[in-house]
């Protein structure tokens, strides 16, 4: 196999992505610090740091949460998804500076352990306006830590993609904690119509994006297929699929990608073994089905990743009659060879 | 096929023109959001007090030590004009641990002339000093002097205000009051720093009152629940030169359901 198949861990696009993250973060910190020092010059260094990094983490979290639905709505955003985990880890680091500094500033050098103090210095757990808001920030930070610590593909493999995905979906819980952290904390004292509406706007944009995406995805899955006498599903005319591309059809077992390439058709399960990317939205490159999310590859005729990789997905049998593609909805074991169907001229 | 050129694979260098345009547009949008966000969060911060904490620069002060009940140094600032400087320890703690060594020598400190080197904290006419090392206290004059300040009874009064820890409030932290700062104020006062009621008089001038229990002894743990919230505080007022004191029962503190920080901003 060619070098192209290798998963290069560090490549130009990743580097470019990381450079943009670092410059973006520095740019925000520079602006926030500059504006504060010019217009609110009586501040203290600690407050400046706490606020600069807290708001930076909040901003980054919004961007991270927007990328997912944007990519589902328009594949031209996919390059943003490719290295999103680095954005996530950077956001955690910003939040850690904020939380760590706050923990030191407000709880250290006292007569008890800072973590114990975080939970007990304000005991108004029953009150909304007096609620110990720092506790919410602490839980959010713990979730972000768990995600950052397991962000490497090593943990994805070891925890199994399902658990990993579940863990990483907790970012939404962290987001809710942070909303409460800010609305019951800083906003109770530093009340400003501008900041409150700005954050409200961020929340509404994220909710809207997720709802639109949800409606679109639900629409895609609600397809009914004609079933012929032998229980084969009628999918579509072979000319409805573009060369090197696929059509996704959803059956009881889940979505299936039917690929047309090299004058042949093959069907494999649609869900990528890496993070569940939609293989049917990928493309055949160098004879391999390539996942649109991070570029994992599978051979169309047996659903196996080319060596040295060992990932395998289920395959399906197809039939071609008068240009119409039929699918046998019984999935074959992962990695089972299925003779590709030749498309007659 | 146009769409095919657009298929992006991270480990290949090329990016379709359409995808490239999209990503560039996204980056421009993010830059605008970054600028806007920095302006919204940066400029909407409430003004900070012009209080001062001279961290890292030491000042030496000399005066008469007294505890009525909180450790202070009575310093002559002009002829026959005295200022009582509140003595504090390092971090969130009282000065007492730093006085242990000098006390062990068996002398009574009250009424002695001490020299203390530490970091000044000052705002609105009040001054405090943070000691960072027990070696920075010395007895200047072993003679006992009797020029201790006198407390005048002013009667029973009520104030609307907020109980703060004076160390942060008068300069170490900004904001050093309100909801954001409450946990820290609880730690400080729990660590032995005297509680202060920050309030305003009828003319709207800032006024500060040191709080003690009903017999005039230090109050710390008993008052923790009332810190950092708008409250109505009732007790016996006493005046001692540049400081007021209030002797109170914590049962006479009423937490008010009002916006955080309204009495101190
Ligand atoms: C141990 C964890 C945390 C602690 C102790 C903590 C503490 C605080 C404190 C004391 C404030 C008020 C600061 C001020 O306005 O002067 C604050 C505000 C804020 N926090 Fe946190 N926080 C923690 C975690 C987080 C996390 C994980 C995030 C977001 C990713 C976050 C985002 C914010 C934001 C946006 C504000 C409002 C802006 C500001 O005042 O800085 N915090 N936090
Ligand atoms: S989901 Fe990551 S490559 Fe498919």
XYZ file of C-alpha atoms and ligand atoms in Angstrom:
657
model
C 0.000 0.000 0.000
C 1.043 3.534 -0.643
C 2.155 6.088 1.852
C -1.117 7.920 1.344
C -2.854 5.394 3.558
C -0.667 6.151 6.528
C -2.261 8.120 9.280
C 0.146 10.951 9.585
C -0.217 12.096 13.143
C 1.105 15.538 12.497
C 0.428 17.106 9.153
C 0.263 20.541 7.580
C -3.440 21.001 8.065
C -3.202 20.127 11.741
C -0.311 22.520 12.179
C -2.209 25.284 10.440
C -5.238 24.570 12.598
C -3.158 24.747 15.781
C -1.440 27.961 14.747
C -4.837 29.557 14.193
C -6.010 28.367 17.632
C -2.944 29.789 19.382
C -3.079 33.112 17.571
C -6.831 33.372 18.110
C -6.411 32.806 21.860
C -3.524 35.271 22.147
C -5.481 37.832 20.139
C -8.454 37.595 22.515
C -6.270 37.786 25.630
C -4.408 40.758 24.155
C -7.637 42.621 23.361
C -9.291 41.893 26.715
C -6.164 42.848 28.657
C -5.563 45.957 26.566
C -9.130 47.232 26.892
C -9.159 46.544 30.639
C -5.807 48.254 31.253
C -6.884 51.305 29.246
C -10.456 51.716 30.450
C -10.479 49.933 33.840
C -6.918 50.552 34.891
C -7.613 50.124 38.635
C -8.069 46.374 38.219
C -5.746 43.873 39.862
C -3.588 41.426 37.894
C -5.390 38.433 39.397
C -8.862 39.649 38.456
C -7.612 40.504 34.985
C -6.256 36.982 34.486
C -9.311 35.282 35.976
C -11.697 37.239 33.794
C -9.636 37.096 30.603
C -9.255 33.311 30.730
C -12.802 32.655 31.975
C -14.414 34.563 29.140
C -11.932 33.100 26.633
C -12.901 29.554 27.640
C -16.570 30.448 27.365
C -16.097 31.850 23.870
C -14.115 28.810 22.733
C -16.732 26.441 24.101
C -19.398 28.151 21.986
C -17.265 27.786 18.858
C -16.588 24.113 19.615
C -20.268 23.369 20.120
C -21.196 25.155 16.884
C -18.788 23.149 14.702
C -20.656 19.821 14.971
C -24.029 21.002 13.639
C -22.355 23.289 11.066
C -20.598 20.265 9.553
C -23.830 18.292 9.444
C -25.516 21.184 7.653
C -22.721 21.894 5.176
C -19.813 19.568 4.426
C -17.675 22.568 3.469
C -17.163 23.093 7.227
C -15.591 19.643 7.682
C -12.010 20.940 7.943
C -13.098 22.567 11.241
C -14.070 19.162 12.601
C -10.867 17.479 11.571
C -8.800 18.790 14.465
C -11.521 19.932 16.835
C -10.020 17.968 19.719
C -7.054 20.349 19.808
C -9.522 23.195 20.118
C -11.154 21.282 22.970
C -7.896 20.710 24.822
C -6.929 24.371 24.393
C -10.296 25.425 25.782
C -9.740 23.168 28.791
C -6.348 24.781 29.381
C -7.911 28.265 29.312
C -10.617 27.101 31.741
C -7.935 25.544 33.956
C -6.027 28.834 34.213
C -9.288 30.559 35.157
C -10.414 27.918 37.644
C -6.947 27.350 39.081
C -6.344 31.040 39.643
C -9.798 31.471 41.180
C -9.253 28.511 43.477
C -5.958 29.974 44.638
C -7.160 33.552 44.897
C -10.363 32.844 46.798
C -9.539 29.738 48.800
C -5.803 29.250 49.296
C -3.686 30.622 52.171
C -6.601 30.133 54.539
C -7.353 27.916 57.497
C -8.581 24.926 55.486
C -7.970 22.926 52.317
C -8.874 25.037 49.233
C -11.051 22.331 47.649
C -12.918 21.829 50.928
C -13.302 25.583 51.157
C -14.707 25.746 47.624
C -17.619 23.565 48.708
C -18.156 24.909 52.230
C -17.287 28.602 52.350
C -20.672 29.491 50.943
C -23.361 27.124 52.221
C -26.391 28.798 50.637
C -27.131 25.762 48.458
C -30.857 26.351 48.930
C -30.827 29.876 47.558
C -30.719 30.875 43.920
C -29.253 34.372 44.230
C -26.732 33.354 46.886
C -25.923 29.947 45.382
C -22.229 28.885 45.618
C -21.636 29.357 41.899
C -17.976 28.350 42.032
C -19.032 24.750 42.690
C -20.708 24.675 39.253
C -17.512 25.896 37.643
C -15.598 23.180 39.470
C -17.836 20.383 38.146
C -17.659 21.817 34.638
C -13.878 21.877 34.893
C -13.830 18.226 36.038
C -15.839 17.180 32.973
C -13.606 19.201 30.663
C -10.590 17.590 32.295
C -11.952 14.070 31.753
C -12.555 14.909 28.107
C -9.177 16.536 27.527
C -7.378 13.662 29.265
C -9.093 11.041 27.096
C -9.015 13.006 23.863
C -6.295 10.893 22.264
C -7.327 8.046 19.930
C -5.594 5.657 22.311
C -8.425 6.153 24.816
C -11.020 6.070 22.058
C -9.854 2.530 21.276
C -9.457 1.438 24.877
C -12.684 2.831 26.245
C -14.605 1.703 23.127
C -16.075 4.373 20.863
C -19.446 4.088 22.575
C -18.224 4.942 26.070
C -15.875 7.535 24.641
C -18.703 9.188 22.756
C -20.847 9.158 25.898
C -18.056 10.756 27.878
C -17.579 13.416 25.255
C -21.293 14.151 25.004
C -20.949 15.306 28.615
C -19.633 18.541 27.153
C -23.290 19.556 27.019
C -23.601 18.981 30.764
C -20.456 21.035 31.263
C -21.995 23.782 29.149
C -25.119 23.840 31.332
C -22.968 23.965 34.484
C -21.068 26.902 33.028
C -24.278 28.747 32.139
C -25.358 28.454 35.774
C -21.837 29.286 36.973
C -21.970 32.603 35.133
C -25.640 33.504 35.568
C -25.651 32.715 39.307
C -22.145 34.092 39.802
C -20.573 36.994 37.972
C -23.874 38.151 36.475
C -25.437 38.560 39.936
C -22.932 41.243 40.779
C -21.478 42.464 37.511
C -24.937 42.901 36.082
C -24.859 44.372 32.605
C -27.605 44.119 30.011
C -24.929 43.796 27.348
C -23.126 40.752 28.735
C -26.329 39.005 29.763
C -27.906 39.447 26.321
C -24.646 38.536 24.580
C -24.471 35.248 26.444
C -28.187 34.671 25.883
C -27.579 35.170 22.172
C -24.764 32.607 22.221
C -27.023 30.092 23.939
C -29.892 30.715 21.503
C -27.614 30.381 18.458
C -26.354 27.008 19.680
C -29.846 25.732 20.450
C -31.131 26.881 17.040
C -28.227 25.256 15.185
C -28.767 21.968 17.012
C -32.531 21.992 16.395
C -32.164 22.704 12.660
C -29.600 19.917 12.352
C -31.790 17.533 14.334
C -34.796 18.184 12.083
C -32.678 17.656 8.950
C -31.178 14.408 10.215
C -34.540 13.061 11.304
C -35.903 13.813 7.818
C -33.053 11.855 6.237
C -33.767 8.752 8.258
C -37.474 8.528 7.555
C -37.306 6.627 4.282
C -39.398 3.611 3.408
C -38.194 1.050 0.913
C -40.220 -1.216 -1.284
C -39.628 -4.826 -0.385
C -39.752 -7.378 -3.187
C -40.647 -11.061 -2.912
C -37.288 -12.266 -1.608
C -37.109 -9.582 1.071
C -34.667 -7.512 -0.955
C -35.071 -3.730 -0.574
C -35.349 -1.601 -3.675
C -32.871 1.224 -3.211
C -32.539 3.391 -6.327
C -31.435 3.460 -9.938
C -27.718 2.952 -10.340
C -27.459 6.280 -12.175
C -28.699 8.076 -9.026
C -25.304 7.478 -7.422
C -22.310 9.502 -8.532
C -19.057 7.722 -9.276
C -16.870 7.213 -6.177
C -19.761 8.348 -4.009
C -22.521 6.607 -2.123
C -26.157 6.623 -1.323
C -27.142 6.038 2.277
C -30.244 4.026 3.002
C -31.460 3.384 6.499
C -32.776 -0.067 7.389
C -33.644 -1.719 10.706
C -29.975 -2.479 11.346
C -29.056 1.181 10.839
C -27.720 3.155 7.883
C -25.971 1.419 4.973
C -23.670 3.089 2.434
C -23.993 1.862 -1.160
C -20.924 2.903 -3.116
C -20.411 3.170 -6.872
C -16.806 3.060 -8.024
C -14.732 1.662 -10.836
C -17.827 0.391 -12.703
C -18.950 -1.608 -9.649
C -21.211 -1.279 -6.625
C -20.666 -2.466 -3.019
C -22.454 -1.898 0.273
C -20.987 -1.524 3.750
C -22.308 -0.352 7.082
C -22.416 3.431 7.200
C -20.928 3.964 10.658
C -17.202 4.618 10.883
C -15.366 2.648 13.568
C -13.431 5.716 14.632
C -16.027 8.134 15.934
C -19.109 7.025 14.067
C -18.672 9.297 11.047
C -21.070 8.753 8.109
C -19.065 6.650 5.641
C -21.697 7.162 2.942
C -20.860 10.872 2.947
C -17.257 10.013 2.208
C -15.583 9.259 -1.082
C -13.596 6.475 -2.704
C -9.986 7.617 -2.800
C -7.273 5.292 -4.144
C -9.774 2.444 -4.095
C -10.764 2.987 -0.452
C -13.922 4.401 1.052
C -12.640 7.414 3.000
C -14.520 8.740 6.034
C -15.399 12.436 5.717
C -14.594 13.194 9.356
C -11.003 12.147 9.911
C -10.161 10.075 6.857
C -10.298 6.467 8.140
C -10.394 4.128 5.142
C -12.220 0.882 4.307
C -12.146 -1.377 1.254
C -15.573 -1.398 -0.450
C -15.674 -5.167 -1.127
C -14.959 -6.364 2.442
C -15.377 -3.379 4.779
C -11.835 -3.829 6.098
C -9.303 -1.055 6.646
C -6.254 -1.642 4.472
C -3.301 -3.072 6.431
C -1.704 -2.238 8.812
C -5.053 -1.057 10.135
C -7.494 -3.594 11.499
C -10.853 -1.808 11.665
C -13.759 -3.667 10.070
C -17.392 -2.839 9.378
C -20.347 -5.021 8.340
C -20.960 -5.638 4.632
C -24.159 -6.248 2.663
C -25.144 -8.117 -0.479
C -26.478 -6.207 -3.486
C -28.341 -7.176 -6.633
C -28.765 -5.225 -9.872
C -31.835 -5.765 -12.059
C -32.535 -3.517 -15.044
C -30.425 -0.781 -13.540
C -32.230 -0.905 -10.174
C -30.168 -1.614 -7.062
C -31.579 -4.022 -4.471
C -30.125 -4.476 -0.982
C -30.273 -7.588 1.181
C -30.969 -6.108 4.609
C -29.246 -8.995 6.404
C -25.890 -7.661 7.508
C -22.872 -9.936 7.055
C -20.200 -10.218 9.703
C -17.734 -7.361 9.901
C -15.099 -7.672 7.213
C -16.932 -10.344 5.148
C -15.949 -10.371 1.470
C -18.812 -9.689 -0.949
C -18.187 -9.895 -4.689
C -18.803 -6.365 -6.073
C -21.611 -6.172 -8.648
C -20.442 -5.116 -12.110
C -22.568 -2.412 -13.658
C -23.502 -3.539 -17.171
C -22.785 -1.034 -19.912
C -17.157 17.021 -10.922
C -17.159 20.150 -8.772
C -18.294 18.528 -5.580
C -15.578 15.938 -5.763
C -12.788 18.478 -5.560
C -14.426 19.695 -2.357
C -14.005 16.413 -0.489
C -11.632 17.260 2.317
C -9.221 14.750 3.786
C -7.210 16.206 6.626
C -3.959 14.417 5.813
C -3.932 15.582 2.198
C -2.818 19.120 1.685
C -5.303 20.350 -0.867
C -8.658 21.844 -0.036
C -11.375 22.497 -2.631
C -11.893 26.172 -3.571
C -15.417 26.172 -2.209
C -14.361 24.621 1.108
C -11.478 27.049 1.315
C -13.803 30.013 0.844
C -16.136 28.651 3.489
C -13.368 28.129 6.023
C -11.909 31.570 5.342
C -15.353 33.090 5.867
C -15.693 31.192 9.144
C -12.317 32.428 10.372
C -13.192 36.040 9.523
C -16.467 35.633 11.426
C -14.645 34.202 14.440
C -12.177 37.115 14.414
C -15.105 39.554 14.461
C -16.743 37.622 17.305
C -13.446 37.645 19.225
C -13.172 41.439 18.890
C -16.801 41.947 19.837
C -16.576 39.538 22.773
C -13.461 41.241 24.171
C -15.228 44.603 23.918
C -18.439 43.394 25.549
C -16.730 41.572 28.440
C -13.834 44.023 28.801
C -15.766 47.263 28.758
C -18.808 46.143 30.730
C -16.754 45.467 33.867
C -17.829 47.655 36.779
C -15.317 50.334 37.717
C -12.753 49.118 40.242
C -12.053 50.929 43.525
C -8.820 52.953 43.577
C -7.671 51.070 46.657
C -4.044 50.044 47.027
C -2.159 46.965 48.164
C 1.576 47.567 48.207
C 2.456 43.968 47.512
C 6.200 43.439 47.299
C 7.107 46.790 48.801
C 7.696 47.041 52.549
C 6.881 49.976 54.771
C 7.990 50.353 58.379
C 5.549 51.818 60.861
C 5.992 52.511 64.550
C 3.203 53.009 67.052
C 1.483 51.873 70.214
C 0.116 48.337 70.113
C -3.391 47.682 71.385
C -6.154 45.064 70.996
C -9.638 46.510 71.497
C -10.286 43.743 70.566
C -8.486 43.612 67.218
C -4.696 44.101 66.997
C -3.886 47.632 65.865
C -1.011 50.052 65.929
C -1.753 53.626 66.968
C 0.454 55.811 64.846
C 0.886 59.562 65.141
C 0.451 60.917 61.629
C 0.562 64.633 62.520
C 0.908 66.421 65.801
C -1.755 65.019 68.109
C -3.434 63.274 65.216
C -3.561 59.519 65.403
C -4.416 56.778 62.987
C -5.107 53.223 64.108
C -3.656 50.823 61.609
C -5.225 47.355 61.529
C -2.621 44.585 61.751
C -3.049 41.505 59.574
C -1.182 38.292 58.957
C -0.160 36.733 55.660
C -2.848 35.350 53.364
C -6.211 34.807 54.955
C -5.130 34.949 58.584
C -4.851 37.249 61.583
C -1.569 38.665 62.802
C -1.621 36.586 65.992
C 0.574 33.700 64.765
C 3.297 36.247 63.939
C 3.116 37.775 67.415
C 3.618 34.451 69.212
C 7.384 34.662 69.219
C 7.547 38.152 70.637
C 4.856 37.277 73.194
C 6.845 34.268 74.341
C 9.397 36.675 75.771
C 6.858 37.166 78.493
C 6.038 40.805 77.969
C 2.558 42.181 77.663
C 2.318 43.836 74.242
C -0.561 46.203 74.845
C 0.760 49.700 75.399
C 4.246 48.902 74.077
C 5.745 50.741 71.144
C 6.231 48.303 68.273
C 7.874 48.627 64.905
C 6.343 46.582 62.152
C 7.516 46.123 58.606
C 4.971 44.957 56.060
C 2.809 45.717 53.027
C 0.387 48.613 53.359
C -3.236 48.328 52.289
C -5.220 51.568 52.106
C -8.398 53.088 50.754
C -10.743 55.905 51.679
C -8.781 57.030 54.728
C -8.341 53.597 56.304
C -4.999 51.852 56.505
C -4.084 48.242 57.227
C -0.767 46.453 57.131
C 0.065 42.857 56.201
C 2.912 41.238 58.060
C 4.655 38.407 56.226
C 7.294 37.314 58.707
C 7.483 37.159 62.499
C 10.987 38.633 62.297
C 9.482 41.909 61.055
C 8.023 42.864 64.443
C 10.152 44.368 67.148
C 9.575 46.117 70.433
C 10.987 49.579 70.030
C 10.542 50.643 73.602
C 10.200 48.304 76.548
C 8.566 51.069 78.575
C 4.872 50.785 79.127
C 3.018 53.794 77.778
C -0.519 54.683 78.673
C -1.590 56.632 75.615
C -4.189 54.096 74.544
C -7.169 55.347 72.558
C -10.531 55.610 74.265
C -13.832 54.275 73.021
C -16.864 56.596 73.282
C -20.359 55.075 73.581
C -22.642 56.295 70.780
C -25.816 54.320 71.570
C -27.807 51.666 69.792
C -27.975 52.051 66.024
C -28.865 50.166 62.839
C -27.016 50.226 59.542
C -27.822 48.868 56.101
C -24.645 47.638 54.529
C -22.477 44.636 53.732
C -20.092 42.755 55.989
C -16.729 42.504 54.233
C -13.256 41.356 55.104
C -11.201 44.542 55.292
C -8.047 43.006 53.907
C -9.523 42.361 50.485
C -11.987 45.231 50.590
C -9.382 47.909 51.269
C -7.049 46.799 48.534
C -5.949 43.204 48.075
C -8.756 42.114 45.782
C -11.046 43.808 43.342
C -13.912 43.447 43.652
C -13.408 42.750 47.385
C -17.106 42.564 48.196
C -20.352 41.042 47.012
C -21.277 37.658 45.669
C -18.139 37.123 43.591
C -15.921 37.647 46.592
C -18.029 36.064 49.343
C -16.163 32.754 49.654
C -12.874 34.548 50.026
C -14.276 36.931 52.641
C -15.570 33.916 54.570
C -12.078 32.360 54.498
C -10.426 35.597 55.638
C -12.789 36.257 58.524
C -12.759 32.605 59.517
C -8.955 32.911 59.557
C -9.099 35.715 62.129
C -9.284 38.865 60.052
C -11.755 41.265 61.748
C -15.131 41.703 60.023
C -16.052 45.202 58.870
C -19.441 46.569 57.977
C -19.188 48.761 54.875
C -22.057 51.210 54.759
C -22.946 54.773 53.817
C -24.082 57.621 56.057
C -27.078 59.811 55.293
C -25.016 62.054 53.051
C -23.882 59.090 51.010
C -20.325 59.068 52.380
C -18.641 55.712 52.882
C -18.466 54.588 56.462
C -16.721 51.576 57.985
C -17.513 49.859 61.261
C -15.505 47.056 62.871
C -17.778 44.381 64.314
C -17.390 42.587 67.663
C -19.614 40.333 69.721
C -21.931 41.789 72.327
C -19.199 41.868 74.970
C -16.717 43.513 72.657
C -14.682 40.385 71.891
C -13.562 39.348 68.404
C -16.271 37.774 66.300
C -15.371 35.400 63.494
C -17.048 32.003 63.024
C -20.421 33.235 64.307
C -20.740 35.832 61.598
C -19.747 33.769 58.541
C -23.306 33.257 57.301
C -23.904 36.992 56.931
C -20.839 37.964 54.975
C -20.999 39.434 51.502
C -24.739 39.989 51.428
C -26.764 43.178 51.793
C -27.809 43.197 55.458
C -29.297 45.316 58.202
C -27.036 45.256 61.241
C -28.042 46.523 64.680
C -25.873 46.999 67.763
C -24.094 49.377 70.154
C -21.895 51.845 68.369
C -18.580 53.008 69.849
C -16.143 55.499 68.381
C -12.394 55.173 68.789
C -10.497 57.926 66.985
C -10.585 57.039 63.268
C -12.531 53.768 63.664
C -16.093 52.898 64.697
C -16.969 49.644 66.443
C -20.306 47.905 66.728
C -21.070 45.409 69.503
C -23.758 43.068 68.257
C -25.652 39.828 68.605
C -25.651 37.902 65.320
C -29.378 37.362 65.912
C -29.798 41.085 65.229
C -28.397 40.801 61.706
C -31.067 40.708 59.068
C -30.085 39.556 55.566
C -31.860 41.740 53.005
C -33.144 40.395 49.724
C -31.304 42.952 47.629
C -28.905 43.024 44.721
C -25.352 41.947 45.519
C -22.999 44.772 46.386
C -25.493 47.652 46.383
C -24.168 49.200 49.612
C -20.545 49.236 48.670
C -20.325 50.147 44.998
C -12.604 25.346 39.737
C -13.358 25.870 38.853
C -13.794 27.310 38.791
C -13.759 28.297 39.752
C -13.249 28.206 41.182
C -14.300 29.489 39.137
C -14.440 30.700 39.788
C -14.982 31.836 39.218
C -15.098 33.102 39.885
C -14.672 33.386 41.304
C -15.665 33.972 39.012
C -15.952 35.444 39.234
C -14.702 36.216 38.876
C -14.866 37.689 38.721
O -15.775 38.136 38.029
O -14.047 38.426 39.283
C -15.910 33.265 37.791
C -16.470 33.811 36.658
C -16.549 33.171 35.434
N -16.199 31.850 35.171
Fe -15.429 30.540 36.490
N -14.623 29.211 37.826
C -14.339 27.897 37.575
C -14.507 27.218 36.386
C -14.952 27.804 35.216
C -15.036 27.132 33.945
C -14.686 25.669 33.697
C -15.489 28.063 33.034
C -15.751 27.949 31.549
C -15.223 27.206 30.700
C -15.691 29.307 33.735
C -16.145 30.465 33.148
C -16.383 31.633 33.821
C -16.885 32.833 33.203
C -17.216 33.003 31.724
C -17.017 33.794 34.218
C -17.557 35.216 34.055
C -16.536 36.148 33.628
C -15.558 36.426 34.726
O -15.895 37.138 35.658
O -14.457 35.858 34.674
N -15.355 29.105 35.058
N -15.475 31.949 37.936
S -15.206 9.160 12.357
Fe -13.170 9.735 12.469
S -12.513 8.922 10.605
Fe -14.502 8.302 10.594
